[in-house]
Tab-separated table of C-alpha atoms in Angstrom:
chain	number	residue	atom	x	y	z
A	1	UNK	CA	84.582	128.435	137.792
A	2	UNK	CA	87.039	127.968	134.900
A	3	UNK	CA	85.850	125.475	132.293
A	4	UNK	CA	88.412	122.796	131.429
A	5	UNK	CA	89.153	122.553	127.709
A	6	UNK	CA	90.568	119.509	125.961
A	7	UNK	CA	93.802	119.918	124.044
A	8	UNK	CA	94.073	119.056	120.380
A	9	UNK	CA	96.461	116.321	119.261
A	10	UNK	CA	100.215	116.817	119.018
A	11	UNK	CA	100.254	115.941	115.325
A	12	UNK	CA	97.779	118.685	114.410
A	13	UNK	CA	99.922	121.432	115.973
A	14	UNK	CA	103.422	120.029	115.277
A	15	UNK	CA	104.285	119.676	118.948
A	16	UNK	CA	106.020	116.819	120.791
A	17	UNK	CA	105.145	117.691	124.397
A	18	UNK	CA	101.659	117.843	125.863
A	19	UNK	CA	102.242	121.017	127.901
A	20	UNK	CA	103.269	122.874	124.736
A	21	UNK	CA	99.808	122.389	123.227
A	22	UNK	CA	97.873	125.611	123.724
A	23	UNK	CA	94.565	125.098	121.864
A	24	UNK	CA	91.548	122.825	121.691
A	25	UNK	CA	90.700	120.804	118.561
A	26	UNK	CA	89.537	123.079	115.719
A	27	UNK	CA	85.844	123.491	114.947
A	28	UNK	CA	84.330	124.573	111.651
A	29	UNK	CA	82.283	127.758	111.865
A	30	UNK	CA	80.232	129.841	109.460
A	31	UNK	CA	81.642	131.730	106.467
A	32	UNK	CA	84.776	129.587	106.150
A	33	UNK	CA	85.978	130.404	109.652
A	34	UNK	CA	87.465	127.964	112.118
A	35	UNK	CA	87.455	128.209	115.897
A	36	UNK	CA	89.798	126.992	118.647
A	37	UNK	CA	89.708	127.671	122.361
A	38	UNK	CA	92.978	128.381	124.141
A	39	UNK	CA	94.223	125.987	126.825
A	40	UNK	CA	96.294	127.987	129.316
A	41	UNK	CA	96.062	125.701	132.335
A	42	UNK	CA	98.910	123.269	133.072
A	43	UNK	CA	101.119	124.735	130.350
A	44	UNK	CA	104.882	125.009	130.020
A	45	UNK	CA	106.545	127.141	132.736
A	46	UNK	CA	108.181	129.096	129.919
A	47	UNK	CA	104.897	130.884	129.296
A	48	UNK	CA	104.475	131.639	133.005
A	49	UNK	CA	107.948	133.100	133.517
A	50	UNK	CA	106.938	136.759	133.853
A	51	UNK	CA	106.630	139.397	136.532
A	52	UNK	CA	103.016	140.037	135.511
A	53	UNK	CA	100.038	138.174	134.030
A	54	UNK	CA	100.988	135.550	131.465
A	55	UNK	CA	97.945	136.580	129.425
A	56	UNK	CA	100.032	139.537	128.241
A	57	UNK	CA	102.732	137.241	126.848
A	58	UNK	CA	102.657	137.932	123.130
A	59	UNK	CA	104.690	134.767	122.444
A	60	UNK	CA	102.037	132.687	124.194
A	61	UNK	CA	99.320	134.315	122.111
A	62	UNK	CA	101.296	134.041	118.876
A	63	UNK	CA	102.003	130.351	119.411
A	64	UNK	CA	98.329	129.724	120.245
A	65	UNK	CA	97.364	131.455	116.989
A	66	UNK	CA	99.889	129.382	115.027
A	67	UNK	CA	98.514	126.199	116.523
A	68	UNK	CA	94.924	127.214	115.826
A	69	UNK	CA	95.686	127.862	112.167
A	70	UNK	CA	97.822	124.796	111.428
A	71	UNK	CA	95.352	122.471	113.166
A	72	UNK	CA	92.515	123.898	111.057
A	73	UNK	CA	94.568	123.566	107.868
A	74	UNK	CA	95.239	119.901	108.608
A	75	UNK	CA	91.725	119.115	109.795
A	76	UNK	CA	89.675	120.918	107.174
A	77	UNK	CA	91.812	122.232	104.285
A	78	UNK	CA	93.554	119.078	103.087
A	79	UNK	CA	97.096	119.874	104.268
A	80	UNK	CA	98.603	116.466	105.124
A	81	UNK	CA	100.219	115.661	108.435
A	82	UNK	CA	104.013	115.568	108.356
A	83	UNK	CA	104.431	118.702	106.264
A	84	UNK	CA	107.413	120.883	107.199
A	85	UNK	CA	105.931	124.384	107.553
A	86	UNK	CA	107.755	127.674	108.061
A	87	UNK	CA	106.754	131.321	108.327
A	88	UNK	CA	107.162	134.082	105.787
A	89	UNK	CA	105.649	136.773	108.009
A	90	UNK	CA	103.772	137.266	111.279
A	91	UNK	CA	101.811	140.274	112.518
A	92	UNK	CA	100.133	140.135	115.960
A	93	UNK	CA	98.502	142.861	118.060
A	94	UNK	CA	97.022	142.813	121.562
A	95	UNK	CA	94.125	145.181	122.332
A	96	UNK	CA	91.819	146.013	125.233
A	97	UNK	CA	94.558	145.077	127.690
A	98	UNK	CA	92.402	145.611	130.771
A	99	UNK	CA	89.921	143.007	129.513
A	100	UNK	CA	92.759	140.609	128.748
A	101	UNK	CA	94.443	141.114	132.131
A	102	UNK	CA	91.318	140.893	134.281
A	103	UNK	CA	89.521	138.030	132.520
A	104	UNK	CA	89.725	134.462	133.801
A	105	UNK	CA	88.115	132.671	130.861
A	106	UNK	CA	89.976	131.144	127.948
A	107	UNK	CA	90.149	132.907	124.579
A	108	UNK	CA	88.205	131.955	121.471
A	109	UNK	CA	90.442	132.235	118.392
A	110	UNK	CA	88.669	132.570	115.030
A	111	UNK	CA	90.732	131.878	111.923
A	112	UNK	CA	89.909	132.970	108.362
A	113	UNK	CA	91.925	131.396	105.549
A	114	UNK	CA	92.508	134.244	103.103
A	115	UNK	CA	94.625	132.276	100.628
A	116	UNK	CA	95.527	128.609	100.322
A	117	UNK	CA	97.683	127.356	97.449
A	118	UNK	CA	98.738	123.724	97.638
A	119	UNK	CA	101.155	121.809	95.402
A	120	UNK	CA	100.330	118.475	93.830
A	121	UNK	CA	101.581	116.669	96.956
A	122	UNK	CA	99.262	118.926	99.018
A	123	UNK	CA	102.138	120.738	100.713
A	124	UNK	CA	101.472	124.463	101.121
A	125	UNK	CA	102.996	126.735	98.498
A	126	UNK	CA	101.320	129.600	100.371
A	127	UNK	CA	98.813	129.921	103.196
A	128	UNK	CA	97.730	133.353	104.390
A	129	UNK	CA	95.315	133.638	107.272
A	130	UNK	CA	93.936	136.269	109.640
A	131	UNK	CA	92.668	135.774	113.171
A	132	UNK	CA	90.776	137.482	115.943
A	133	UNK	CA	90.481	136.424	119.574
A	134	UNK	CA	87.913	137.313	122.219
A	135	UNK	CA	87.516	136.216	125.820
A	136	UNK	CA	84.962	133.405	125.929
A	137	UNK	CA	81.532	134.845	126.645
A	138	UNK	CA	82.529	138.308	125.401
A	139	UNK	CA	82.567	140.009	122.022
A	140	UNK	CA	85.429	142.380	122.893
A	141	UNK	CA	88.466	141.616	120.703
A	142	UNK	CA	91.725	141.250	122.619
A	143	UNK	CA	93.980	140.082	119.790
A	144	UNK	CA	94.324	140.239	116.023
A	145	UNK	CA	96.849	138.535	113.795
A	146	UNK	CA	97.789	137.868	110.193
A	147	UNK	CA	100.356	135.273	109.173
A	148	UNK	CA	101.810	133.864	105.949
A	149	UNK	CA	103.198	130.320	105.849
A	150	UNK	CA	104.695	127.973	103.312
A	151	UNK	CA	106.071	124.474	103.512
A	152	UNK	CA	107.203	121.301	101.787
A	153	UNK	CA	106.531	117.611	102.158
A	154	UNK	CA	108.714	116.083	104.845
A	155	UNK	CA	110.615	113.982	102.301
A	156	UNK	CA	111.659	117.037	100.298
A	157	UNK	CA	112.759	119.149	103.236
A	158	UNK	CA	116.339	117.808	103.639
A	159	UNK	CA	117.042	118.482	99.964
A	160	UNK	CA	115.706	122.028	100.302
A	161	UNK	CA	117.933	122.741	103.275
A	162	UNK	CA	121.015	121.200	101.652
A	163	UNK	CA	120.404	123.340	98.548
A	164	UNK	CA	120.224	126.471	100.702
A	165	UNK	CA	123.503	125.508	102.378
A	166	UNK	CA	125.417	124.867	99.130
A	167	UNK	CA	125.115	121.117	99.460
A	168	UNK	CA	125.965	120.627	103.143
A	169	UNK	CA	123.478	119.029	105.520
A	170	UNK	CA	122.274	121.267	108.332
A	171	UNK	CA	123.176	120.227	111.893
A	172	UNK	CA	120.261	119.662	114.236
A	173	UNK	CA	119.538	120.612	117.812
A	174	UNK	CA	119.795	116.933	118.744
A	175	UNK	CA	123.267	116.596	117.228
A	176	UNK	CA	124.490	119.837	118.825
A	177	UNK	CA	123.019	119.419	122.289
A	178	UNK	CA	125.800	117.259	123.784
A	179	UNK	CA	128.557	119.788	123.027
A	180	UNK	CA	126.442	122.933	123.394
A	181	UNK	CA	127.771	125.477	125.892
A	182	UNK	CA	126.187	128.815	126.711
A	183	UNK	CA	128.146	132.081	126.875
A	184	UNK	CA	129.628	133.178	130.187
A	185	UNK	CA	128.102	136.610	129.640
A	186	UNK	CA	124.418	135.635	129.647
A	187	UNK	CA	121.985	138.508	130.152
A	188	UNK	CA	120.391	138.881	133.587
A	189	UNK	CA	116.744	137.718	133.384
A	190	UNK	CA	115.295	140.923	134.870
A	191	UNK	CA	116.813	143.004	132.074
A	192	UNK	CA	114.691	141.189	129.489
A	193	UNK	CA	111.445	140.587	131.388
A	194	UNK	CA	112.246	137.066	132.606
A	195	UNK	CA	112.968	135.463	135.974
A	196	UNK	CA	114.733	132.261	134.827
A	197	UNK	CA	118.083	132.188	133.017
A	198	UNK	CA	116.987	129.102	131.074
A	199	UNK	CA	114.418	131.301	129.295
A	200	UNK	CA	116.918	134.053	128.453
A	201	UNK	CA	118.119	133.836	124.851
A	202	UNK	CA	120.592	136.761	124.730
A	203	UNK	CA	124.284	137.014	125.643
A	204	UNK	CA	126.804	139.860	125.456
A	205	UNK	CA	124.060	142.475	125.806
A	206	UNK	CA	125.299	146.028	125.202
A	207	UNK	CA	123.452	149.327	125.197
A	208	UNK	CA	124.010	151.620	122.209
A	209	UNK	CA	123.184	155.252	121.522
A	210	UNK	CA	119.882	154.299	119.870
A	211	UNK	CA	119.137	150.829	121.216
A	212	UNK	CA	121.047	147.652	122.069
A	213	UNK	CA	122.946	144.700	120.614
A	214	UNK	CA	123.359	141.082	121.703
A	215	UNK	CA	124.233	137.582	120.530
A	216	UNK	CA	121.561	134.901	120.209
A	217	UNK	CA	122.224	132.168	122.776
A	218	UNK	CA	119.094	130.087	123.250
A	219	UNK	CA	119.237	127.037	125.523
A	220	UNK	CA	119.014	123.969	123.271
A	221	UNK	CA	117.755	121.923	126.228
A	222	UNK	CA	114.751	124.226	126.760
A	223	UNK	CA	111.804	122.106	125.589
A	224	UNK	CA	109.612	125.156	124.992
A	225	UNK	CA	112.102	126.973	122.776
A	226	UNK	CA	112.967	123.707	121.016
A	227	UNK	CA	109.965	121.435	121.447
A	228	UNK	CA	111.327	118.911	118.956
A	229	UNK	CA	114.420	118.498	116.785
A	230	UNK	CA	115.189	121.495	114.529
A	231	UNK	CA	117.860	122.188	111.921
A	232	UNK	CA	117.442	125.983	112.233
A	233	UNK	CA	116.309	128.538	114.800
A	234	UNK	CA	112.487	128.456	114.719
A	235	UNK	CA	110.521	131.660	114.289
A	236	UNK	CA	109.352	131.702	117.911
A	237	UNK	CA	112.942	131.670	119.198
A	238	UNK	CA	113.841	134.592	116.946
A	239	UNK	CA	110.761	136.514	118.053
A	240	UNK	CA	111.652	135.816	121.681
A	241	UNK	CA	115.146	137.184	121.035
A	242	UNK	CA	113.650	140.289	119.481
A	243	UNK	CA	111.189	140.788	122.318
A	244	UNK	CA	113.918	140.442	124.920
A	245	UNK	CA	116.168	142.931	123.175
A	246	UNK	CA	113.276	145.370	122.736
A	247	UNK	CA	112.578	145.198	126.489
A	248	UNK	CA	116.297	145.629	127.189
A	249	UNK	CA	116.057	149.012	125.437
A	250	UNK	CA	113.793	150.309	128.248
A	251	UNK	CA	114.839	151.612	131.652
A	252	UNK	CA	112.985	148.802	133.478
A	253	UNK	CA	111.802	145.785	131.512
A	254	UNK	CA	109.306	144.863	134.253
A	255	UNK	CA	107.371	148.085	133.545
A	256	UNK	CA	106.735	147.232	129.882
A	257	UNK	CA	105.200	144.597	127.662
A	258	UNK	CA	105.426	144.019	123.937
A	259	UNK	CA	101.845	144.572	122.784
A	260	UNK	CA	102.391	144.022	119.073
A	261	UNK	CA	104.949	143.085	116.475
A	262	UNK	CA	105.544	142.444	112.800
A	263	UNK	CA	108.206	139.959	111.695
A	264	UNK	CA	109.511	138.798	108.331
A	265	UNK	CA	111.695	135.747	107.736
A	266	UNK	CA	113.458	136.019	104.356
A	267	UNK	CA	116.075	133.385	105.246
A	268	UNK	CA	116.514	130.402	107.559
A	269	UNK	CA	118.526	131.240	110.684
A	270	UNK	CA	121.241	128.584	110.806
A	271	UNK	CA	122.124	126.896	114.092
A	272	UNK	CA	125.848	126.714	113.303
A	273	UNK	CA	126.286	130.408	112.483
A	274	UNK	CA	126.570	133.191	115.060
A	275	UNK	CA	123.461	135.345	115.131
A	276	UNK	CA	123.857	139.010	116.036
A	277	UNK	CA	120.730	140.814	117.254
A	278	UNK	CA	120.578	144.583	116.735
A	279	UNK	CA	117.830	146.869	118.095
A	280	UNK	CA	117.045	150.488	117.277
A	281	UNK	CA	114.500	152.234	119.485
A	282	UNK	CA	112.181	154.968	118.209
A	283	UNK	CA	109.947	156.111	121.062
A	284	UNK	CA	107.754	153.107	121.917
A	285	UNK	CA	108.717	151.216	118.758
A	286	UNK	CA	111.812	149.059	118.400
A	287	UNK	CA	113.228	147.712	115.147
A	288	UNK	CA	115.197	144.481	115.545
A	289	UNK	CA	117.426	142.713	113.027
A	290	UNK	CA	118.779	139.156	113.336
A	291	UNK	CA	121.981	138.947	111.296
A	292	UNK	CA	124.137	136.056	110.165
A	293	UNK	CA	127.300	136.757	108.152
A	294	UNK	CA	126.060	140.313	107.572
A	295	UNK	CA	122.707	139.149	106.154
A	296	UNK	CA	119.388	140.008	107.836
A	297	UNK	CA	117.725	136.622	108.226
A	298	UNK	CA	114.844	138.083	110.259
A	299	UNK	CA	113.516	141.644	110.588
A	300	UNK	CA	111.030	142.683	113.268
A	301	UNK	CA	109.274	145.753	114.625
A	302	UNK	CA	107.918	145.708	118.192
A	303	UNK	CA	105.421	147.971	119.945
A	304	UNK	CA	106.056	148.658	123.638
A	305	UNK	CA	103.259	149.474	126.085
A	306	UNK	CA	103.885	150.734	129.614
A	307	UNK	CA	102.202	148.737	132.380
A	308	UNK	CA	102.901	151.310	135.102
A	309	UNK	CA	99.647	152.089	136.916
A	310	UNK	CA	97.693	149.282	135.266
A	311	UNK	CA	95.911	146.694	137.391
């Protein structure tokens, strides 16, 4: 029997929709560690849109880790609600895939805050944390992560974004949604490990001698990609674009999963600027660059694992 787990509040994880909440309320543990249990029942169909087990969805696991950490920071570390937080870097790895695939229990995510530096208004100048996840009732690790985050108080965020854009206000997903139109040349879902076009974020996909290229074209009406109003492409959308392009570099996306990745976000990815995605494959590793006006706004490296012959 699967034990039902209560979800944490929307405010603690910066989510607007109930089915996008993936963790229980945080609990304080020993040695400055915090614990959340995943909630993977009755979740967004976005996380279930795979040919295989959704447990192997690295975006699902990454988002659960993000929610575990930010909820703990709000609940126990004095970070106020309403802070605008954004990633500097993310590193996530799946392990013991057979345990992850065959288990039915939820995961226990343990978070260790390695560094917390807050400004006078308590907004995070820097938060660095590491995490490990095990299947409930087991001590076998199935995931590890390390992430670095910063942020500003909500009232200061518009000024920050206007400064970055030479004084112009950034458009938002809400303001763009009415006139938004997707490319005619959207990528077929099966080429990027999806079954639904609404979850495909790449258009104009082309194979190259050492990888692939595409244009970012995420559906602004997709409530999982854009859970609330944004004035930039969020990190999870960029990671999804990178994952899809990495899978497109294989002969058959359905035969592979992304089992690990490292991503850095030196710049905001603007909504009103075309984003080119470039992948270079080296064996089972794929480097991906998200470029706007010739500048790499996000760099990623993905690890591919074959699922052929696995249960």
